[in-house]
């Protein structure tokens, strides 16, 4: 699962909270972190990719083998909402991510200045995204469990990833597509990041 979003949206903090159960202050991610998050019978390997401007052109190298995307948006940063919309719509237009489920994490929901869900849905163009794939938004917080639907989001991803995987298997049997080996992707990423 790819975890994407603009810088300072709280991607790493959200994963650290889910993994370790505590608030972790992090610095902006350069490159990527790989976190394994467990919940009930779900084990999710999340690739947390930095959201800074200079990293964004490299994102397409992470798309192969992606089973779902968590797109994290700072729900308190109205000024950057148009930029988040452009990134999300660009992401879902990528052919390698065709049909891949997208969970939108409306993050920092614990802050009193967060925007309404309706405002964010409209500004992010979620109605358009839903035309091409499963897409659902979830309120999340890296500091408050009572304000966070993070684990509901994992269950939704698990349910929708299974459906996507069943469709992929059908396509492979029909000779329409094949899924490359994960090791090749990791090698490509290491090569890109080390050069």
PDB file of C-alpha atoms in Angstrom:
ATOM      1  CA  UNK A   1       0.000   0.000   0.000  1.00  0.00           C
ATOM      2  CA  UNK A   2       1.374   3.387  -0.955  1.00  0.00           C
ATOM      3  CA  UNK A   3       0.932   6.208   1.558  1.00  0.00           C
ATOM      4  CA  UNK A   4       1.068   9.490  -0.331  1.00  0.00           C
ATOM      5  CA  UNK A   5       0.163  13.124   0.169  1.00  0.00           C
ATOM      6  CA  UNK A   6       1.699  16.565   0.360  1.00  0.00           C
ATOM      7  CA  UNK A   7       4.563  17.299   2.721  1.00  0.00           C
ATOM      8  CA  UNK A   8       3.456  18.058   6.295  1.00  0.00           C
ATOM      9  CA  UNK A   9       0.134  16.251   5.843  1.00  0.00           C
ATOM     10  CA  UNK A  10       1.119  13.818   8.615  1.00  0.00           C
ATOM     11  CA  UNK A  11       1.774  10.591   6.689  1.00  0.00           C
ATOM     12  CA  UNK A  12       4.644   9.308   8.835  1.00  0.00           C
ATOM     13  CA  UNK A  13       3.101  10.474  12.118  1.00  0.00           C
ATOM     14  CA  UNK A  14      -0.121   8.658  11.278  1.00  0.00           C
ATOM     15  CA  UNK A  15       1.706   5.383  10.587  1.00  0.00           C
ATOM     16  CA  UNK A  16       3.904   5.718  13.670  1.00  0.00           C
ATOM     17  CA  UNK A  17       0.817   6.308  15.842  1.00  0.00           C
ATOM     18  CA  UNK A  18      -0.869   3.209  14.413  1.00  0.00           C
ATOM     19  CA  UNK A  19       2.285   1.126  14.819  1.00  0.00           C
ATOM     20  CA  UNK A  20       3.557   2.234  18.210  1.00  0.00           C
ATOM     21  CA  UNK A  21       0.452   3.743  19.823  1.00  0.00           C
ATOM     22  CA  UNK A  22       2.184   6.988  20.651  1.00  0.00           C
ATOM     23  CA  UNK A  23       2.640  10.429  19.190  1.00  0.00           C
ATOM     24  CA  UNK A  24       5.954  10.608  17.372  1.00  0.00           C
ATOM     25  CA  UNK A  25       7.282  13.899  16.087  1.00  0.00           C
ATOM     26  CA  UNK A  26       9.017  13.254  12.808  1.00  0.00           C
ATOM     27  CA  UNK A  27      10.971  15.265  10.298  1.00  0.00           C
ATOM     28  CA  UNK A  28       9.895  15.357   6.637  1.00  0.00           C
ATOM     29  CA  UNK A  29      10.521  12.019   4.931  1.00  0.00           C
ATOM     30  CA  UNK A  30      13.233  12.042   2.302  1.00  0.00           C
ATOM     31  CA  UNK A  31      12.720   9.036   0.050  1.00  0.00           C
ATOM     32  CA  UNK A  32      10.511   6.475   1.748  1.00  0.00           C
ATOM     33  CA  UNK A  33       9.850   4.514   4.935  1.00  0.00           C
ATOM     34  CA  UNK A  34       8.382   1.037   4.970  1.00  0.00           C
ATOM     35  CA  UNK A  35       6.118   0.359   7.947  1.00  0.00           C
ATOM     36  CA  UNK A  36       4.182  -2.792   8.765  1.00  0.00           C
ATOM     37  CA  UNK A  37       0.896  -2.086  10.523  1.00  0.00           C
ATOM     38  CA  UNK A  38      -1.148  -4.911  12.061  1.00  0.00           C
ATOM     39  CA  UNK A  39      -4.805  -4.788  13.039  1.00  0.00           C
ATOM     40  CA  UNK A  40      -6.973  -7.822  13.775  1.00  0.00           C
ATOM     41  CA  UNK A  41      -6.166 -10.269  10.953  1.00  0.00           C
ATOM     42  CA  UNK A  42      -4.834  -7.532   8.662  1.00  0.00           C
ATOM     43  CA  UNK A  43      -1.128  -7.014   8.070  1.00  0.00           C
ATOM     44  CA  UNK A  44      -0.447  -3.986   5.929  1.00  0.00           C
ATOM     45  CA  UNK A  45       2.937  -3.158   4.475  1.00  0.00           C
ATOM     46  CA  UNK A  46       2.846   0.585   3.896  1.00  0.00           C
ATOM     47  CA  UNK A  47       5.317   2.464   1.751  1.00  0.00           C
ATOM     48  CA  UNK A  48       5.340   5.986   3.186  1.00  0.00           C
ATOM     49  CA  UNK A  49       6.716   8.167   0.404  1.00  0.00           C
ATOM     50  CA  UNK A  50       7.923  11.690   1.119  1.00  0.00           C
ATOM     51  CA  UNK A  51       5.654  14.423  -0.203  1.00  0.00           C
ATOM     52  CA  UNK A  52       8.119  17.210  -0.933  1.00  0.00           C
ATOM     53  CA  UNK A  53       8.117  18.831  -4.379  1.00  0.00           C
ATOM     54  CA  UNK A  54      11.453  17.321  -5.423  1.00  0.00           C
ATOM     55  CA  UNK A  55      10.354  13.774  -4.582  1.00  0.00           C
ATOM     56  CA  UNK A  56       7.003  13.857  -6.403  1.00  0.00           C
ATOM     57  CA  UNK A  57       8.445  13.228  -9.911  1.00  0.00           C
ATOM     58  CA  UNK A  58       9.871   9.931  -8.597  1.00  0.00           C
ATOM     59  CA  UNK A  59       6.485   8.659  -7.400  1.00  0.00           C
ATOM     60  CA  UNK A  60       5.731   6.679 -10.544  1.00  0.00           C
ATOM     61  CA  UNK A  61       8.573   4.301  -9.616  1.00  0.00           C
ATOM     62  CA  UNK A  62       6.466   3.181  -6.640  1.00  0.00           C
ATOM     63  CA  UNK A  63       3.288   2.425  -8.617  1.00  0.00           C
ATOM     64  CA  UNK A  64       4.073  -1.093  -9.817  1.00  0.00           C
ATOM     65  CA  UNK A  65       2.478  -3.735  -7.566  1.00  0.00           C
ATOM     66  CA  UNK A  66       0.508  -1.134  -5.618  1.00  0.00           C
ATOM     67  CA  UNK A  67      -2.639  -2.746  -4.256  1.00  0.00           C
ATOM     68  CA  UNK A  68      -4.111   0.372  -2.634  1.00  0.00           C
ATOM     69  CA  UNK A  69      -3.277   4.011  -1.982  1.00  0.00           C
ATOM     70  CA  UNK A  70      -3.776   5.985   1.204  1.00  0.00           C
ATOM     71  CA  UNK A  71      -3.771   9.652   0.221  1.00  0.00           C
ATOM     72  CA  UNK A  72      -3.238  11.787   3.328  1.00  0.00           C
ATOM     73  CA  UNK A  73      -4.566  15.354   3.381  1.00  0.00           C
ATOM     74  CA  UNK A  74      -4.138  17.924   6.162  1.00  0.00           C
ATOM     75  CA  UNK A  75      -7.772  18.739   6.965  1.00  0.00           C
ATOM     76  CA  UNK A  76      -6.746  22.001   8.633  1.00  0.00           C
ATOM     77  CA  UNK A  77      -4.756  23.435   5.688  1.00  0.00           C
ATOM     78  CA  UNK A  78      -7.307  24.994   3.351  1.00  0.00           C
ATOM     79  CA  UNK A  79      -4.626  26.955   1.507  1.00  0.00           C
ATOM     80  CA  UNK A  80      -2.985  23.781   0.141  1.00  0.00           C
ATOM     81  CA  UNK A  81      -6.231  21.990  -0.734  1.00  0.00           C
ATOM     82  CA  UNK A  82      -6.017  22.895  -4.471  1.00  0.00           C
ATOM     83  CA  UNK A  83      -2.471  21.486  -4.560  1.00  0.00           C
ATOM     84  CA  UNK A  84      -3.667  18.298  -2.845  1.00  0.00           C
ATOM     85  CA  UNK A  85      -6.484  17.989  -5.398  1.00  0.00           C
ATOM     86  CA  UNK A  86      -4.023  18.303  -8.306  1.00  0.00           C
ATOM     87  CA  UNK A  87      -1.794  15.613  -6.790  1.00  0.00           C
ATOM     88  CA  UNK A  88      -4.692  13.248  -6.152  1.00  0.00           C
ATOM     89  CA  UNK A  89      -6.194  13.662  -9.624  1.00  0.00           C
ATOM     90  CA  UNK A  90      -2.760  13.257 -11.207  1.00  0.00           C
ATOM     91  CA  UNK A  91      -2.234  10.100  -9.176  1.00  0.00           C
ATOM     92  CA  UNK A  92      -5.499   8.455 -10.205  1.00  0.00           C
ATOM     93  CA  UNK A  93      -4.840   9.269 -13.868  1.00  0.00           C
ATOM     94  CA  UNK A  94      -1.728   7.042 -13.886  1.00  0.00           C
ATOM     95  CA  UNK A  95      -2.295   3.911 -15.975  1.00  0.00           C
ATOM     96  CA  UNK A  96      -0.321   1.716 -13.542  1.00  0.00           C
ATOM     97  CA  UNK A  97      -2.802   2.633 -10.798  1.00  0.00           C
ATOM     98  CA  UNK A  98      -5.912   1.989 -12.873  1.00  0.00           C
ATOM     99  CA  UNK A  99      -8.697   0.707 -10.625  1.00  0.00           C
ATOM    100  CA  UNK A 100      -6.517   0.709  -7.491  1.00  0.00           C
ATOM    101  CA  UNK A 101      -8.601   1.587  -4.401  1.00  0.00           C
ATOM    102  CA  UNK A 102      -7.894   4.982  -2.822  1.00  0.00           C
ATOM    103  CA  UNK A 103      -8.513   5.694   0.855  1.00  0.00           C
ATOM    104  CA  UNK A 104      -8.357   9.425   1.566  1.00  0.00           C
ATOM    105  CA  UNK A 105      -7.175  10.139   5.113  1.00  0.00           C
ATOM    106  CA  UNK A 106      -8.607  13.484   6.217  1.00  0.00           C
ATOM    107  CA  UNK A 107      -5.808  13.907   8.725  1.00  0.00           C
ATOM    108  CA  UNK A 108      -5.432  16.183  11.757  1.00  0.00           C
ATOM    109  CA  UNK A 109      -9.151  15.764  12.397  1.00  0.00           C
ATOM    110  CA  UNK A 110      -8.441  16.437  16.077  1.00  0.00           C
ATOM    111  CA  UNK A 111      -7.751  20.119  15.324  1.00  0.00           C
ATOM    112  CA  UNK A 112     -10.721  22.426  15.839  1.00  0.00           C
ATOM    113  CA  UNK A 113      -9.989  24.288  12.606  1.00  0.00           C
ATOM    114  CA  UNK A 114     -10.411  21.229  10.357  1.00  0.00           C
ATOM    115  CA  UNK A 115     -12.621  21.692   7.302  1.00  0.00           C
ATOM    116  CA  UNK A 116     -15.905  19.872   6.926  1.00  0.00           C
ATOM    117  CA  UNK A 117     -15.952  16.494   5.226  1.00  0.00           C
ATOM    118  CA  UNK A 118     -18.276  17.888   2.524  1.00  0.00           C
ATOM    119  CA  UNK A 119     -15.908  20.804   1.804  1.00  0.00           C
ATOM    120  CA  UNK A 120     -12.945  18.453   1.486  1.00  0.00           C
ATOM    121  CA  UNK A 121     -14.815  15.958  -0.727  1.00  0.00           C
ATOM    122  CA  UNK A 122     -15.787  18.750  -3.094  1.00  0.00           C
ATOM    123  CA  UNK A 123     -12.361  20.438  -3.111  1.00  0.00           C
ATOM    124  CA  UNK A 124     -10.524  17.137  -3.687  1.00  0.00           C
ATOM    125  CA  UNK A 125     -12.818  16.017  -6.501  1.00  0.00           C
ATOM    126  CA  UNK A 126     -13.683  12.714  -4.820  1.00  0.00           C
ATOM    127  CA  UNK A 127     -16.854  12.291  -6.888  1.00  0.00           C
ATOM    128  CA  UNK A 128     -14.629  12.211  -9.987  1.00  0.00           C
ATOM    129  CA  UNK A 129     -12.191   9.749  -8.377  1.00  0.00           C
ATOM    130  CA  UNK A 130     -15.061   7.370  -7.489  1.00  0.00           C
ATOM    131  CA  UNK A 131     -15.962   7.048 -11.167  1.00  0.00           C
ATOM    132  CA  UNK A 132     -12.829   4.984 -11.831  1.00  0.00           C
ATOM    133  CA  UNK A 133     -12.166   3.069  -8.601  1.00  0.00           C
ATOM    134  CA  UNK A 134     -13.271   2.383  -5.035  1.00  0.00           C
ATOM    135  CA  UNK A 135     -12.644   5.551  -3.027  1.00  0.00           C
ATOM    136  CA  UNK A 136     -13.641   6.496   0.501  1.00  0.00           C
ATOM    137  CA  UNK A 137     -12.553   9.143   2.994  1.00  0.00           C
ATOM    138  CA  UNK A 138     -11.750   8.595   6.656  1.00  0.00           C
ATOM    139  CA  UNK A 139     -11.188  11.053   9.505  1.00  0.00           C
ATOM    140  CA  UNK A 140      -7.736  10.428  10.981  1.00  0.00           C
ATOM    141  CA  UNK A 141      -5.506  11.814  13.697  1.00  0.00           C
ATOM    142  CA  UNK A 142      -2.018  10.936  14.834  1.00  0.00           C
ATOM    143  CA  UNK A 143      -2.694  12.263  18.352  1.00  0.00           C
ATOM    144  CA  UNK A 144      -6.248  11.176  19.226  1.00  0.00           C
ATOM    145  CA  UNK A 145      -7.710   7.702  18.820  1.00  0.00           C
ATOM    146  CA  UNK A 146     -11.238   9.001  19.453  1.00  0.00           C
ATOM    147  CA  UNK A 147     -10.945  11.320  16.446  1.00  0.00           C
ATOM    148  CA  UNK A 148      -9.430   8.710  14.148  1.00  0.00           C
ATOM    149  CA  UNK A 149     -10.976   6.121  11.846  1.00  0.00           C
ATOM    150  CA  UNK A 150      -7.532   4.802  10.890  1.00  0.00           C
ATOM    151  CA  UNK A 151      -8.284   1.158  11.662  1.00  0.00           C
ATOM    152  CA  UNK A 152     -11.660   1.367   9.890  1.00  0.00           C
ATOM    153  CA  UNK A 153      -9.665   2.608   6.907  1.00  0.00           C
ATOM    154  CA  UNK A 154      -7.377  -0.453   7.097  1.00  0.00           C
ATOM    155  CA  UNK A 155     -10.391  -2.762   7.100  1.00  0.00           C
ATOM    156  CA  UNK A 156     -11.862  -0.930   4.092  1.00  0.00           C
ATOM    157  CA  UNK A 157      -8.519  -1.234   2.264  1.00  0.00           C
ATOM    158  CA  UNK A 158      -8.339  -4.937   3.106  1.00  0.00           C
ATOM    159  CA  UNK A 159     -11.864  -5.556   1.770  1.00  0.00           C
ATOM    160  CA  UNK A 160     -11.322  -3.536  -1.400  1.00  0.00           C
ATOM    161  CA  UNK A 161      -7.809  -4.840  -2.039  1.00  0.00           C
ATOM    162  CA  UNK A 162      -9.164  -8.389  -2.061  1.00  0.00           C
ATOM    163  CA  UNK A 163     -11.662  -7.401  -4.737  1.00  0.00           C
ATOM    164  CA  UNK A 164      -8.938  -5.694  -6.764  1.00  0.00           C
ATOM    165  CA  UNK A 165      -6.674  -8.750  -6.409  1.00  0.00           C
ATOM    166  CA  UNK A 166      -9.478 -11.041  -7.599  1.00  0.00           C
ATOM    167  CA  UNK A 167      -9.895  -8.828 -10.674  1.00  0.00           C
ATOM    168  CA  UNK A 168      -6.141  -8.908 -11.324  1.00  0.00           C
ATOM    169  CA  UNK A 169      -6.076 -12.707 -11.077  1.00  0.00           C
ATOM    170  CA  UNK A 170      -8.920 -12.892 -13.583  1.00  0.00           C
ATOM    171  CA  UNK A 171      -6.949 -10.651 -15.936  1.00  0.00           C
ATOM    172  CA  UNK A 172      -3.781 -12.725 -15.549  1.00  0.00           C
ATOM    173  CA  UNK A 173      -5.673 -15.930 -16.339  1.00  0.00           C
ATOM    174  CA  UNK A 174      -7.155 -14.177 -19.363  1.00  0.00           C
ATOM    175  CA  UNK A 175      -3.644 -13.107 -20.416  1.00  0.00           C
ATOM    176  CA  UNK A 176      -4.342  -9.391 -20.043  1.00  0.00           C
ATOM    177  CA  UNK A 177      -1.786  -8.488 -17.416  1.00  0.00           C
ATOM    178  CA  UNK A 178       0.947  -9.850 -15.231  1.00  0.00           C
ATOM    179  CA  UNK A 179       2.165  -8.626 -11.873  1.00  0.00           C
ATOM    180  CA  UNK A 180       5.954  -8.080 -11.780  1.00  0.00           C
ATOM    181  CA  UNK A 181       8.014  -9.415  -8.911  1.00  0.00           C
ATOM    182  CA  UNK A 182       8.295  -7.109  -5.872  1.00  0.00           C
ATOM    183  CA  UNK A 183      12.048  -7.636  -5.669  1.00  0.00           C
ATOM    184  CA  UNK A 184      12.529  -5.881  -9.022  1.00  0.00           C
ATOM    185  CA  UNK A 185      10.638  -2.867  -7.733  1.00  0.00           C
ATOM    186  CA  UNK A 186      12.726  -2.719  -4.555  1.00  0.00           C
ATOM    187  CA  UNK A 187      15.907  -2.968  -6.628  1.00  0.00           C
ATOM    188  CA  UNK A 188      14.750  -0.124  -8.893  1.00  0.00           C
ATOM    189  CA  UNK A 189      13.928   2.034  -5.876  1.00  0.00           C
ATOM    190  CA  UNK A 190      17.293   1.403  -4.269  1.00  0.00           C
ATOM    191  CA  UNK A 191      19.018   2.218  -7.541  1.00  0.00           C
ATOM    192  CA  UNK A 192      17.055   5.446  -7.925  1.00  0.00           C
ATOM    193  CA  UNK A 193      17.661   6.575  -4.377  1.00  0.00           C
ATOM    194  CA  UNK A 194      21.354   5.722  -4.351  1.00  0.00           C
ATOM    195  CA  UNK A 195      22.225   7.434  -7.631  1.00  0.00           C
TER     196      UNK A 195
END
